[in-house]
PDB file of C-alpha atoms and ligand atoms in Angstrom:
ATOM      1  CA  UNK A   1       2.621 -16.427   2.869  1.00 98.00           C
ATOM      2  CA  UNK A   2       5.990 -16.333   3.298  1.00 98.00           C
ATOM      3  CA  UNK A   3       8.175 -12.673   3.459  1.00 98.00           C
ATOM      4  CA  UNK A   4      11.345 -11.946   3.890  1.00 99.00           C
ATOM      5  CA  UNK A   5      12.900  -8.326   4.245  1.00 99.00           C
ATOM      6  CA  UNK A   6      16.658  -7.558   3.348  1.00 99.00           C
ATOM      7  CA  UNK A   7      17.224  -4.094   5.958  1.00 98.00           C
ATOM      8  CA  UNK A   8      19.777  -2.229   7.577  1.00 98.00           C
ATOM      9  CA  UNK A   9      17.399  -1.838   9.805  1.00 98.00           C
ATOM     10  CA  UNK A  10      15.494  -4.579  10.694  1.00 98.00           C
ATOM     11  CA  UNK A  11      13.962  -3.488  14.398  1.00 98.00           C
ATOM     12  CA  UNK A  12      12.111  -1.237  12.708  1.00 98.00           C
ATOM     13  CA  UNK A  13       9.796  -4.261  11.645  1.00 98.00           C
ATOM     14  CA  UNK A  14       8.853  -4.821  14.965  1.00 98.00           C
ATOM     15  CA  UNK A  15       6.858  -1.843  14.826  1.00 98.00           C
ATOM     16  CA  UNK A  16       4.164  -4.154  13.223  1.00 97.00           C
ATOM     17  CA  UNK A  17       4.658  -7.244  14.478  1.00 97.00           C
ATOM     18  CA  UNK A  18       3.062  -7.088  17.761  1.00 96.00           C
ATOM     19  CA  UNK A  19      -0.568  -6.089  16.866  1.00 94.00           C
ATOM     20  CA  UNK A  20      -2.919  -5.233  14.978  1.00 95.00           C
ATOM     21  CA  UNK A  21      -4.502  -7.452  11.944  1.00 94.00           C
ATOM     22  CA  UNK A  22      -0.901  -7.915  10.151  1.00 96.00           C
ATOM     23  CA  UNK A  23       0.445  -8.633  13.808  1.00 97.00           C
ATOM     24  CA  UNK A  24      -2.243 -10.984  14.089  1.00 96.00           C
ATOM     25  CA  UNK A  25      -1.516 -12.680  10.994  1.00 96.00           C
ATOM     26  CA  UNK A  26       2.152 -13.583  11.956  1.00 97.00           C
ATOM     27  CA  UNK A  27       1.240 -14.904  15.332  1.00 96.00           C
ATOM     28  CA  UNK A  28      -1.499 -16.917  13.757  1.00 96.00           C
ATOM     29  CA  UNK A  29       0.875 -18.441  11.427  1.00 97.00           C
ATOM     30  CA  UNK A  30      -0.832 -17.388   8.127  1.00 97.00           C
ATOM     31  CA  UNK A  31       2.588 -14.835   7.668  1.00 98.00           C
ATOM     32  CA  UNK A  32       5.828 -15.783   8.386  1.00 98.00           C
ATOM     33  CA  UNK A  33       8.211 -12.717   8.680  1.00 98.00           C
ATOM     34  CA  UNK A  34      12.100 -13.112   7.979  1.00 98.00           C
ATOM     35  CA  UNK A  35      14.677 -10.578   8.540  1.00 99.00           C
ATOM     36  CA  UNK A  36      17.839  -9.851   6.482  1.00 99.00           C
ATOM     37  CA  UNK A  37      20.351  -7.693   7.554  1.00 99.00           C
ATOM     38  CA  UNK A  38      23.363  -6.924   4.923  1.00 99.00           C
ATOM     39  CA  UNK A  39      25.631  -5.632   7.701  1.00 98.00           C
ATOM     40  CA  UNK A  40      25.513  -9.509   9.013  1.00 99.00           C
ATOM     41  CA  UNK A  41      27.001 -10.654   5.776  1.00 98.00           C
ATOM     42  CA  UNK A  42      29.993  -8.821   5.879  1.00 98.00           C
ATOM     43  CA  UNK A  43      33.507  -9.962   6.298  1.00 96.00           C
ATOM     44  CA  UNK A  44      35.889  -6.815   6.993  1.00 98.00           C
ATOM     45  CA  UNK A  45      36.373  -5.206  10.472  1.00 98.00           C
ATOM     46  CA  UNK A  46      33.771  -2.421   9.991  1.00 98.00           C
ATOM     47  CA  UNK A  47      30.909  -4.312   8.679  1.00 98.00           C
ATOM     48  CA  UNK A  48      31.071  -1.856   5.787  1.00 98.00           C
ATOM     49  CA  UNK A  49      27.629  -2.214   3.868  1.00 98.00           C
ATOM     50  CA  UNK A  50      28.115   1.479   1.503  1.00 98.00           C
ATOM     51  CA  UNK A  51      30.654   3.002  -0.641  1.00 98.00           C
ATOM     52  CA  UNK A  52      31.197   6.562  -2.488  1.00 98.00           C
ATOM     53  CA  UNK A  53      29.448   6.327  -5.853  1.00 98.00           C
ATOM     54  CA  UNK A  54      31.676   6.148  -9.027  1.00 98.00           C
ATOM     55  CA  UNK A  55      31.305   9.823 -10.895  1.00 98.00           C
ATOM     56  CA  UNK A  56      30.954  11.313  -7.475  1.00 98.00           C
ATOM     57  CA  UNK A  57      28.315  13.600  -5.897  1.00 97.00           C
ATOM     58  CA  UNK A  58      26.483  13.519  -2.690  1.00 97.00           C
ATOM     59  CA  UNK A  59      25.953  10.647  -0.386  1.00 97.00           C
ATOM     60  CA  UNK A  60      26.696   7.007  -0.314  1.00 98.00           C
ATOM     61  CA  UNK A  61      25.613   3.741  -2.496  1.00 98.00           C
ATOM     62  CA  UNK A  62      24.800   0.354  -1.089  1.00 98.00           C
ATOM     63  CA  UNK A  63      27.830  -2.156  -2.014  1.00 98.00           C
ATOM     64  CA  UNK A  64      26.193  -5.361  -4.082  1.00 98.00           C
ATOM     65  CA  UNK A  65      28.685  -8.088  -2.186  1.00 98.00           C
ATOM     66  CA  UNK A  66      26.407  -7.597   1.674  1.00 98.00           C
ATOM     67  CA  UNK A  67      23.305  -7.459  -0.718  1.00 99.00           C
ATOM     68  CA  UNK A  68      23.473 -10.160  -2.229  1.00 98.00           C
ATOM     69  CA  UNK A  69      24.842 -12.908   0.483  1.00 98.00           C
ATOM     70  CA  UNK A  70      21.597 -11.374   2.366  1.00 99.00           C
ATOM     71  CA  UNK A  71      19.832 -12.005  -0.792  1.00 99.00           C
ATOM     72  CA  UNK A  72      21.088 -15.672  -1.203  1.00 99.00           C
ATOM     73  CA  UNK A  73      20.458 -16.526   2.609  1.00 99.00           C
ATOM     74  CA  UNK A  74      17.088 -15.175   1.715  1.00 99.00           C
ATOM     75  CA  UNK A  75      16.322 -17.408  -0.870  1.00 99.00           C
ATOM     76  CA  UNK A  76      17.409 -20.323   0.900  1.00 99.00           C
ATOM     77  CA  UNK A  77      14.983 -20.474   3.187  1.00 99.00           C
ATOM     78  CA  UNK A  78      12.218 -18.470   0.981  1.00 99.00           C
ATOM     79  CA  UNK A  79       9.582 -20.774  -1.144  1.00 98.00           C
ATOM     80  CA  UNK A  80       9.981 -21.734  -4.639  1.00 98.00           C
ATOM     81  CA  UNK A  81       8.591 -19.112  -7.307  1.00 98.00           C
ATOM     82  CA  UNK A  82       9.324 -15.977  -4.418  1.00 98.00           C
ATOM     83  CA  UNK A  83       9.191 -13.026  -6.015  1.00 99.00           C
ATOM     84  CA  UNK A  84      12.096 -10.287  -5.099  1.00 99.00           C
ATOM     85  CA  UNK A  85      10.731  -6.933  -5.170  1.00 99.00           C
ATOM     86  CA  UNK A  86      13.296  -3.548  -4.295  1.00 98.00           C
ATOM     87  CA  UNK A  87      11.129  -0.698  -3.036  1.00 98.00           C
ATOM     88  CA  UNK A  88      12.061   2.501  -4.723  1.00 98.00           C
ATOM     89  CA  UNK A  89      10.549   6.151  -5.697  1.00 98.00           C
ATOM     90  CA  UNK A  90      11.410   4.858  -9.385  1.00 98.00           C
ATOM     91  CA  UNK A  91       9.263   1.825  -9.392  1.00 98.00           C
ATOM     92  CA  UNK A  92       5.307   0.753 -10.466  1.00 98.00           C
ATOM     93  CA  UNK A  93       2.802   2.461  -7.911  1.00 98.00           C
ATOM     94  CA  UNK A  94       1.803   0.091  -5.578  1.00 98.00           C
ATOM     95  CA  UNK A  95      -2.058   0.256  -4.901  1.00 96.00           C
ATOM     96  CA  UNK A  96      -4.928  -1.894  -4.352  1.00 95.00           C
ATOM     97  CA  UNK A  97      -4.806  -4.071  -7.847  1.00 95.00           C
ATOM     98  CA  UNK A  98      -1.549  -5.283  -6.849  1.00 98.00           C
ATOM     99  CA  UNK A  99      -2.049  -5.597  -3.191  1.00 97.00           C
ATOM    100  CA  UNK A 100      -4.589  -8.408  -4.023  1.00 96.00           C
ATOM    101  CA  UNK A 101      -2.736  -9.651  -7.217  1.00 98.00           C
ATOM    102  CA  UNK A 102       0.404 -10.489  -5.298  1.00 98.00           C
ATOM    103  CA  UNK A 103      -1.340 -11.660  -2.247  1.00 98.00           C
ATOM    104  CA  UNK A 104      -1.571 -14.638  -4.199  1.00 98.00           C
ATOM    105  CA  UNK A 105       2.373 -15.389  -4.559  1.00 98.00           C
ATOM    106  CA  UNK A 106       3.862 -18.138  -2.126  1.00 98.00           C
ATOM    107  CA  UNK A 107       6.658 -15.699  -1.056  1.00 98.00           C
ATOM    108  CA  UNK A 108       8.143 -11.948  -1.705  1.00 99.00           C
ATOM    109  CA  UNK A 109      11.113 -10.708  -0.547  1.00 99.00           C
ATOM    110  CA  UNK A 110      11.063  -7.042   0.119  1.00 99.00           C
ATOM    111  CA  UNK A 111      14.657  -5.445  -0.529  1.00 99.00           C
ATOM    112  CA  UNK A 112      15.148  -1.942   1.509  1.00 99.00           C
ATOM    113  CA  UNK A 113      17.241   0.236   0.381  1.00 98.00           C
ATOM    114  CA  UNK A 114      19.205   3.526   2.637  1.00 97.00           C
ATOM    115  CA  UNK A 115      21.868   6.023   1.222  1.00 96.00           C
ATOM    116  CA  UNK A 116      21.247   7.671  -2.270  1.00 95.00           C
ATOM    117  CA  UNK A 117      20.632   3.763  -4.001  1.00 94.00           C
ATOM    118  CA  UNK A 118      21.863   0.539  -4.285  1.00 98.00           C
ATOM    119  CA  UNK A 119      24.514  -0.259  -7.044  1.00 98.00           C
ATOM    120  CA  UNK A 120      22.926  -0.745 -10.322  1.00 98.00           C
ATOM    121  CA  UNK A 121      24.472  -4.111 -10.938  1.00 98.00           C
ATOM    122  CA  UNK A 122      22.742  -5.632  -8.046  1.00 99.00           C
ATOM    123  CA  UNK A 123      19.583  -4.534  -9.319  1.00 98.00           C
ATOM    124  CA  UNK A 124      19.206  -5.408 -12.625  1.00 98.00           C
ATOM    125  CA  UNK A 125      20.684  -8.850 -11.935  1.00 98.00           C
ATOM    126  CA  UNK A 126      18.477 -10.026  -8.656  1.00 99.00           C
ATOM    127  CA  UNK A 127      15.193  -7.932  -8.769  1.00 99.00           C
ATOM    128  CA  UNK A 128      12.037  -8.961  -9.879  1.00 99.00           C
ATOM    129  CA  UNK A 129      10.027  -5.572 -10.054  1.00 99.00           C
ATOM    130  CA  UNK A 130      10.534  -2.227  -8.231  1.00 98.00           C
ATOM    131  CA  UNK A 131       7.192  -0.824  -6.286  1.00 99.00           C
ATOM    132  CA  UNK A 132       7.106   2.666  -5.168  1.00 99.00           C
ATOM    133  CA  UNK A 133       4.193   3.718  -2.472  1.00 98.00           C
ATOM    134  CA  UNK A 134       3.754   6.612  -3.805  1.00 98.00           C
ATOM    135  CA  UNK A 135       5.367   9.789  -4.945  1.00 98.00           C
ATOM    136  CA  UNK A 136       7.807  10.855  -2.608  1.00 98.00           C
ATOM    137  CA  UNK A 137      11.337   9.994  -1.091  1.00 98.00           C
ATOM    138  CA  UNK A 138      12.224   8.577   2.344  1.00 98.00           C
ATOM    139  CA  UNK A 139      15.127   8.098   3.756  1.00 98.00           C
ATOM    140  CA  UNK A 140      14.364   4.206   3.365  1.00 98.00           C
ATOM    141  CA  UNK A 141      12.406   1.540   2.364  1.00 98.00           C
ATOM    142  CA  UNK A 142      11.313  -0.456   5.591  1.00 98.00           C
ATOM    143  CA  UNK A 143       8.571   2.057   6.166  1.00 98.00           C
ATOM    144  CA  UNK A 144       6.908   0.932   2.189  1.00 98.00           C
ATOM    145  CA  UNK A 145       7.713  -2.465   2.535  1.00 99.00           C
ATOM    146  CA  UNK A 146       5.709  -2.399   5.691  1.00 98.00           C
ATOM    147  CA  UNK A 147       2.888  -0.631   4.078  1.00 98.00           C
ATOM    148  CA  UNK A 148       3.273  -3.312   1.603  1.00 98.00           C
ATOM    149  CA  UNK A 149       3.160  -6.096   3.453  1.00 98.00           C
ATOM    150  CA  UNK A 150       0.318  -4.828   5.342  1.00 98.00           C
ATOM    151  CA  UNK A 151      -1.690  -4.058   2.588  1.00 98.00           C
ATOM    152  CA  UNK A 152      -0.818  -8.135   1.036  1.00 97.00           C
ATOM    153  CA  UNK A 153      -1.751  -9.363   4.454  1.00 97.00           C
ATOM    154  CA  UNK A 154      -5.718  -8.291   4.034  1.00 96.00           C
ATOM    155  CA  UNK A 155      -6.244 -10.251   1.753  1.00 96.00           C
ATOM    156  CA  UNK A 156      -5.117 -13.432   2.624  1.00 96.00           C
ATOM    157  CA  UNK A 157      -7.418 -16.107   3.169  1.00 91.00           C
ATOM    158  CA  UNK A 158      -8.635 -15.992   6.973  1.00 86.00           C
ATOM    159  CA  UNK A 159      -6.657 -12.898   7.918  1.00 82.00           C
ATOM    160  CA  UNK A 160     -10.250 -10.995   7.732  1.00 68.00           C
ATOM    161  CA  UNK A 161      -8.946 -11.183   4.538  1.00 47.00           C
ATOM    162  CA  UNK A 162     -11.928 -12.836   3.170  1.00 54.00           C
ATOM    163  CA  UNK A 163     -14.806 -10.789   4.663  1.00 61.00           C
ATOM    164  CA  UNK A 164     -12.677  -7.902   4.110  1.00 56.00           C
ATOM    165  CA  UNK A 165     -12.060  -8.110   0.727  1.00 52.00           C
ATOM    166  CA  UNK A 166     -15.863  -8.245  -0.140  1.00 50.00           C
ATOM    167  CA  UNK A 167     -15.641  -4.648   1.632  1.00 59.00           C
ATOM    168  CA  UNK A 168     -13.272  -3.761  -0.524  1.00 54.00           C
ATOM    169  CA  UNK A 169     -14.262  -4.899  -3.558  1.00 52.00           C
ATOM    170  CA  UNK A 170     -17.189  -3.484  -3.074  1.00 49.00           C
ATOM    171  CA  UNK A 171     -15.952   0.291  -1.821  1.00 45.00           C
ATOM    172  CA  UNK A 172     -12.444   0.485  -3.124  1.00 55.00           C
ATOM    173  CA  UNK A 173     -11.797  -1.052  -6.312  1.00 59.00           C
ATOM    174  CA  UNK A 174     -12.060   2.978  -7.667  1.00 86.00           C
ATOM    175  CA  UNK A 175     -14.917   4.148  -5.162  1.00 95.00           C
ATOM    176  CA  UNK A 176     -14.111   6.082  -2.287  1.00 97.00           C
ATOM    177  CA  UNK A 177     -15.592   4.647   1.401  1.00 96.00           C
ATOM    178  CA  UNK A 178     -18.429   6.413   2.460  1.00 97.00           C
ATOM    179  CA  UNK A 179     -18.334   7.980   5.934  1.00 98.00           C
ATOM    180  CA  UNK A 180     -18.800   6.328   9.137  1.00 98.00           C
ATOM    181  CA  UNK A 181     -20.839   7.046  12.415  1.00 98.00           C
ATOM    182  CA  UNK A 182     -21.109   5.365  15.806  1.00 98.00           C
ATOM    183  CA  UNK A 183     -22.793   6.517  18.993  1.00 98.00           C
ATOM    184  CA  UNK A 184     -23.745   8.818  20.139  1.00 98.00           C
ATOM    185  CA  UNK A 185     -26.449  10.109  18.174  1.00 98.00           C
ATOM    186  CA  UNK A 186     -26.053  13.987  18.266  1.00 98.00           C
ATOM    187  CA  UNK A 187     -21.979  15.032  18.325  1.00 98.00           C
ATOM    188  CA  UNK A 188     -21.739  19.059  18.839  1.00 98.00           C
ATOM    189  CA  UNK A 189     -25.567  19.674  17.474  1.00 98.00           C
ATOM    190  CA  UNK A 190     -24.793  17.528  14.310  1.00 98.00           C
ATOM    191  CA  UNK A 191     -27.083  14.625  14.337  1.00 98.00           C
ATOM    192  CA  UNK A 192     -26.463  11.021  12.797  1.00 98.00           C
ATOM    193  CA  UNK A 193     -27.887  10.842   8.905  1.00 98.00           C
ATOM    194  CA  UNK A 194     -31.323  10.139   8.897  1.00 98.00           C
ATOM    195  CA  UNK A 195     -31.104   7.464   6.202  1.00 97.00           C
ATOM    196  CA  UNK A 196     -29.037   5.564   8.698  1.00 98.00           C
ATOM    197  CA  UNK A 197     -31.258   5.594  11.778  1.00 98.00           C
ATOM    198  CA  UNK A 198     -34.379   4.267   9.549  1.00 96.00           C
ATOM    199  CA  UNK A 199     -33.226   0.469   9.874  1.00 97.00           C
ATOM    200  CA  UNK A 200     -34.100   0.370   6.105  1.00 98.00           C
ATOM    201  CA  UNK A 201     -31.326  -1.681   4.881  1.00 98.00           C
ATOM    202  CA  UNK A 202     -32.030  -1.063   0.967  1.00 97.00           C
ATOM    203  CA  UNK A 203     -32.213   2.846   1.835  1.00 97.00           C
ATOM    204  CA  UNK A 204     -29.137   2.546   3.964  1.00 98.00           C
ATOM    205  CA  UNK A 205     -27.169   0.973   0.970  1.00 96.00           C
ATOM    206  CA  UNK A 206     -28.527   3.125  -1.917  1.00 95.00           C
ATOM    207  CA  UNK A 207     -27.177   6.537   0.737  1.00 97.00           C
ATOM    208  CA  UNK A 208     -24.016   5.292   1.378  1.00 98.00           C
ATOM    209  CA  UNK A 209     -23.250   4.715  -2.293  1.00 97.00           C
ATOM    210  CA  UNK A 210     -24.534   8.122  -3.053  1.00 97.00           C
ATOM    211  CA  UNK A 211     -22.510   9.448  -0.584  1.00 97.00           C
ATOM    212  CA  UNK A 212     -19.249   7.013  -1.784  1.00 97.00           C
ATOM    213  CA  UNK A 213     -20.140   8.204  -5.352  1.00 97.00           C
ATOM    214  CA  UNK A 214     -19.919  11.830  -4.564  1.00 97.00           C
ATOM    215  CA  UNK A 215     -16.656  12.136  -2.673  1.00 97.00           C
ATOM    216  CA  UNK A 216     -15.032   9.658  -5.705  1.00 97.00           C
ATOM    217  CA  UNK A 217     -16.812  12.747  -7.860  1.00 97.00           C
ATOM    218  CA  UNK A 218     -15.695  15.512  -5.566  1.00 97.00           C
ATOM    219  CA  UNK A 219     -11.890  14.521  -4.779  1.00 98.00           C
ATOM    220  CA  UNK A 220     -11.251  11.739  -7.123  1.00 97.00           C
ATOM    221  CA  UNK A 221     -12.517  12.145 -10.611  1.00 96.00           C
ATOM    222  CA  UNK A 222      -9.369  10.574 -11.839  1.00 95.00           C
ATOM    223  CA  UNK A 223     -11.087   7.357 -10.468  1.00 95.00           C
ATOM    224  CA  UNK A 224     -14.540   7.399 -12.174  1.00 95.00           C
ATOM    225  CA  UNK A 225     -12.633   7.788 -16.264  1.00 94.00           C
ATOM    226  CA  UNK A 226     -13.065   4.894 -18.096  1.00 93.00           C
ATOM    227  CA  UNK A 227     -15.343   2.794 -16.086  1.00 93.00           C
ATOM    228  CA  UNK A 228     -18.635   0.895 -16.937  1.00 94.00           C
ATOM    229  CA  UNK A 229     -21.301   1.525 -13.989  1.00 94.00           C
ATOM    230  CA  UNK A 230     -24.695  -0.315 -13.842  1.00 95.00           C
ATOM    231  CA  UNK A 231     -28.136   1.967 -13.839  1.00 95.00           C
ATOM    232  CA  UNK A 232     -28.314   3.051 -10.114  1.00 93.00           C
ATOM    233  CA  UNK A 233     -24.417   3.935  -9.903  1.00 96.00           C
ATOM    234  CA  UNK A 234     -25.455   6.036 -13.368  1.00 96.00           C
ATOM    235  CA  UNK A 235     -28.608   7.873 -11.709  1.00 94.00           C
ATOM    236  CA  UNK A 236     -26.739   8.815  -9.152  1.00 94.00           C
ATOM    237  CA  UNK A 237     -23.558   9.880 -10.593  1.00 93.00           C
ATOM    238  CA  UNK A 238     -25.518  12.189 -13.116  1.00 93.00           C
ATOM    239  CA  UNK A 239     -27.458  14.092  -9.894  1.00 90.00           C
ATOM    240  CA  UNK A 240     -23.532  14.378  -8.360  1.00 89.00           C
ATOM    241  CA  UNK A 241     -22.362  15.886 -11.760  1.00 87.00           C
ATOM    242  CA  UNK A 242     -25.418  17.974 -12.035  1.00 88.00           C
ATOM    243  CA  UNK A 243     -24.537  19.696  -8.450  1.00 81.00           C
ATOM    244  CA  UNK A 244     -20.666  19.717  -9.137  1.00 77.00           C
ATOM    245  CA  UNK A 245     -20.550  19.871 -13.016  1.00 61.00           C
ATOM    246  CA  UNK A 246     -20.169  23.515 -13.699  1.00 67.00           C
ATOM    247  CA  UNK A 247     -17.868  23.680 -10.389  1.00 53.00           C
ATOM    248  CA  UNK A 248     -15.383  21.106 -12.329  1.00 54.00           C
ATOM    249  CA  UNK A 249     -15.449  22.900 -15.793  1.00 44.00           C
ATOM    250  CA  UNK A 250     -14.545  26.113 -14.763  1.00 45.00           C
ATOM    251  CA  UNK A 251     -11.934  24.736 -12.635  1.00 52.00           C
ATOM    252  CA  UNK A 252     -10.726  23.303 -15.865  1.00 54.00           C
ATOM    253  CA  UNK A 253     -11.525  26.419 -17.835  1.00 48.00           C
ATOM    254  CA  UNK A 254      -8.897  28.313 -15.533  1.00 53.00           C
ATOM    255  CA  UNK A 255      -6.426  26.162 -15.996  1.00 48.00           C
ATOM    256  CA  UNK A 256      -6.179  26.805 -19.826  1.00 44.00           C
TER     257      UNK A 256
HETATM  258  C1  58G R   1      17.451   3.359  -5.878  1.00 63.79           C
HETATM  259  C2  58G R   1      17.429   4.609  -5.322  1.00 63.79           C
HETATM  260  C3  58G R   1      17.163   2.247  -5.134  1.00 63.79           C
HETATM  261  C4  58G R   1      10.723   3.814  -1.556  1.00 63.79           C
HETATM  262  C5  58G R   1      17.127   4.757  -3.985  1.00 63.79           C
HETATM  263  C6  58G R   1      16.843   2.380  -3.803  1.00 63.79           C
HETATM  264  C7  58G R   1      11.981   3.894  -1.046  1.00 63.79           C
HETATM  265  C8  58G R   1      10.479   6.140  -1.227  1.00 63.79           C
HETATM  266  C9  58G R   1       9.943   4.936  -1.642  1.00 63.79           C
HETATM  267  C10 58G R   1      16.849   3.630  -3.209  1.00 63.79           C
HETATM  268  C11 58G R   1      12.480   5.134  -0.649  1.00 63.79           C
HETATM  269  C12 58G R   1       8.560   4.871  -2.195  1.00 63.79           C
HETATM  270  C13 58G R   1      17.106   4.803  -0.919  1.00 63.79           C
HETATM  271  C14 58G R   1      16.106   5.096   0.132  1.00 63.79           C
HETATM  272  C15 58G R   1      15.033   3.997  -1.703  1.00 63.79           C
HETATM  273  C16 58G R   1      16.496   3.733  -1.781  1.00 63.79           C
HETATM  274  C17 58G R   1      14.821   4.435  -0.299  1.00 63.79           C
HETATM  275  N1  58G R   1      11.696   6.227  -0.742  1.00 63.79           N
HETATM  276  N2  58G R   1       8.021   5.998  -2.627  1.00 63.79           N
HETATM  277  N3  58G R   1      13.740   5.336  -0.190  1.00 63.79           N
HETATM  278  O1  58G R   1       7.980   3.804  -2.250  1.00 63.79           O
END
């Protein structure tokens, strides 16, 4: 997959390029990682990338002229059908569904944004889709579009991507994981599971989505609305809500 990133800051993509399964991917070949810097594009003495924003108030606003000559270098060497994507707190949360989804497009060019915003002009004219990461504001967008990318990366063919996604098909598509234990057997008195020291694979598997079925129960209910689950997931969602039920509706009860 191709990706480009237009940044002010582009060293700060380096922070992921060295190791680690997306750092991996890029050395492999499977990712190829191209950096955009507006400031580069610039013709006056100062390199001037921002400007005061028109109506006044606080802070500055990305100029579209730096923008888009990154933008257009961008394309150049980008793929056909690359999608251009400006991370932003106003955009469509970026989670799993679309990590795999867009895994799937030849390229994606991640626009970061620093200041108060980018001039609207630029953005309704060259971007595809806004993604935010989640709700809150940083101070830019290199740090999502990283999360981004590494989140794509999984599930590209041959990453680990293909083992992986099984795991996460299996455990994330609206389940919580299920917690993990390694050696040694007995941590400060607490002992491994039981059900996982039996070597009973079918009990092993029938725990652990017990376990991933509870926690989804316990901190995400938000998860578990709406979805169709097959007769074991059923049994053992109905002994979760039978230990947690009341616990939920008076929570609910209090807040009315
Ligand atoms: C409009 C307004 C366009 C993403 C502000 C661009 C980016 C959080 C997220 C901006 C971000 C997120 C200014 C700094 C957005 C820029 C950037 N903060 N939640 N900050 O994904």
């Amino acid at each position: 997959m191709w990706l480009g990133v237009i940044s002010l800051l582009p060293e700060m993509f380096e922070a992921v390029s060295y190791d680690g399964v997306f750092g991996r991917a890029l050395s492999s070949g499977r990712i190829a990682l191209n950096r955009y810097n507006p400031r580069d594009f610039t013709q006056d003495r100062h390199r001037t990338v921002d400007d005061r924003p028109y109506g006044g108030g606080p802070g500055m606003v990305m100029m579209v002229e730096p923008l888009r000559h990154a933008l257009t270098a961008a394309k150049a060497d980008a793929p056909a059908n690359t999608k251009v994507v400006l991370m932003s707190p106003q955009g469509q949360r970026f989670d799993q569904g679309l990590a795999v989804a867009e895994s799937a497009l030849p390229g994606l060019i991640l626009i970061c944004g620093r200041y108060e915003g980018i001039d609207e002009r630029f953005v309704s004219r060259y971007v595809d889709a806004e993604w935010s990461v989640g709700d809150y504001v940083l101070s830019g967008g290199e740090l999502p579009a990283m999360i981004v990318m590494d989140a794509i990366s999984r599930h590209l063919p041959g990453t680990l991507g293909n083992q992986q996604s099984v795991i996460d098909e299996s455990y994330l598509d609206g389940t919580l994981d299920y917690p993990h234990y390694t050696r040694p057997e007995i941590v400060d008195a607490q002992r491994v599971p039981q059900e996982l020291m039996s070597g009973d694979h079918n009990r092993t598997r029938r725990y652990r989505r017990s376990l991933a079925l509870q926690r989804t129960m316990e901190r995400r209910p938000d998860l578990l609305t709406g979805r169709l689950f097959d007769p074991l997931d059923r049994q053992l969602l109905t002994a979760c809500a039978q230990q947690l039920g009341p616990h939920t509706v008076e929570k609910d009860r209090e807040k009315k």
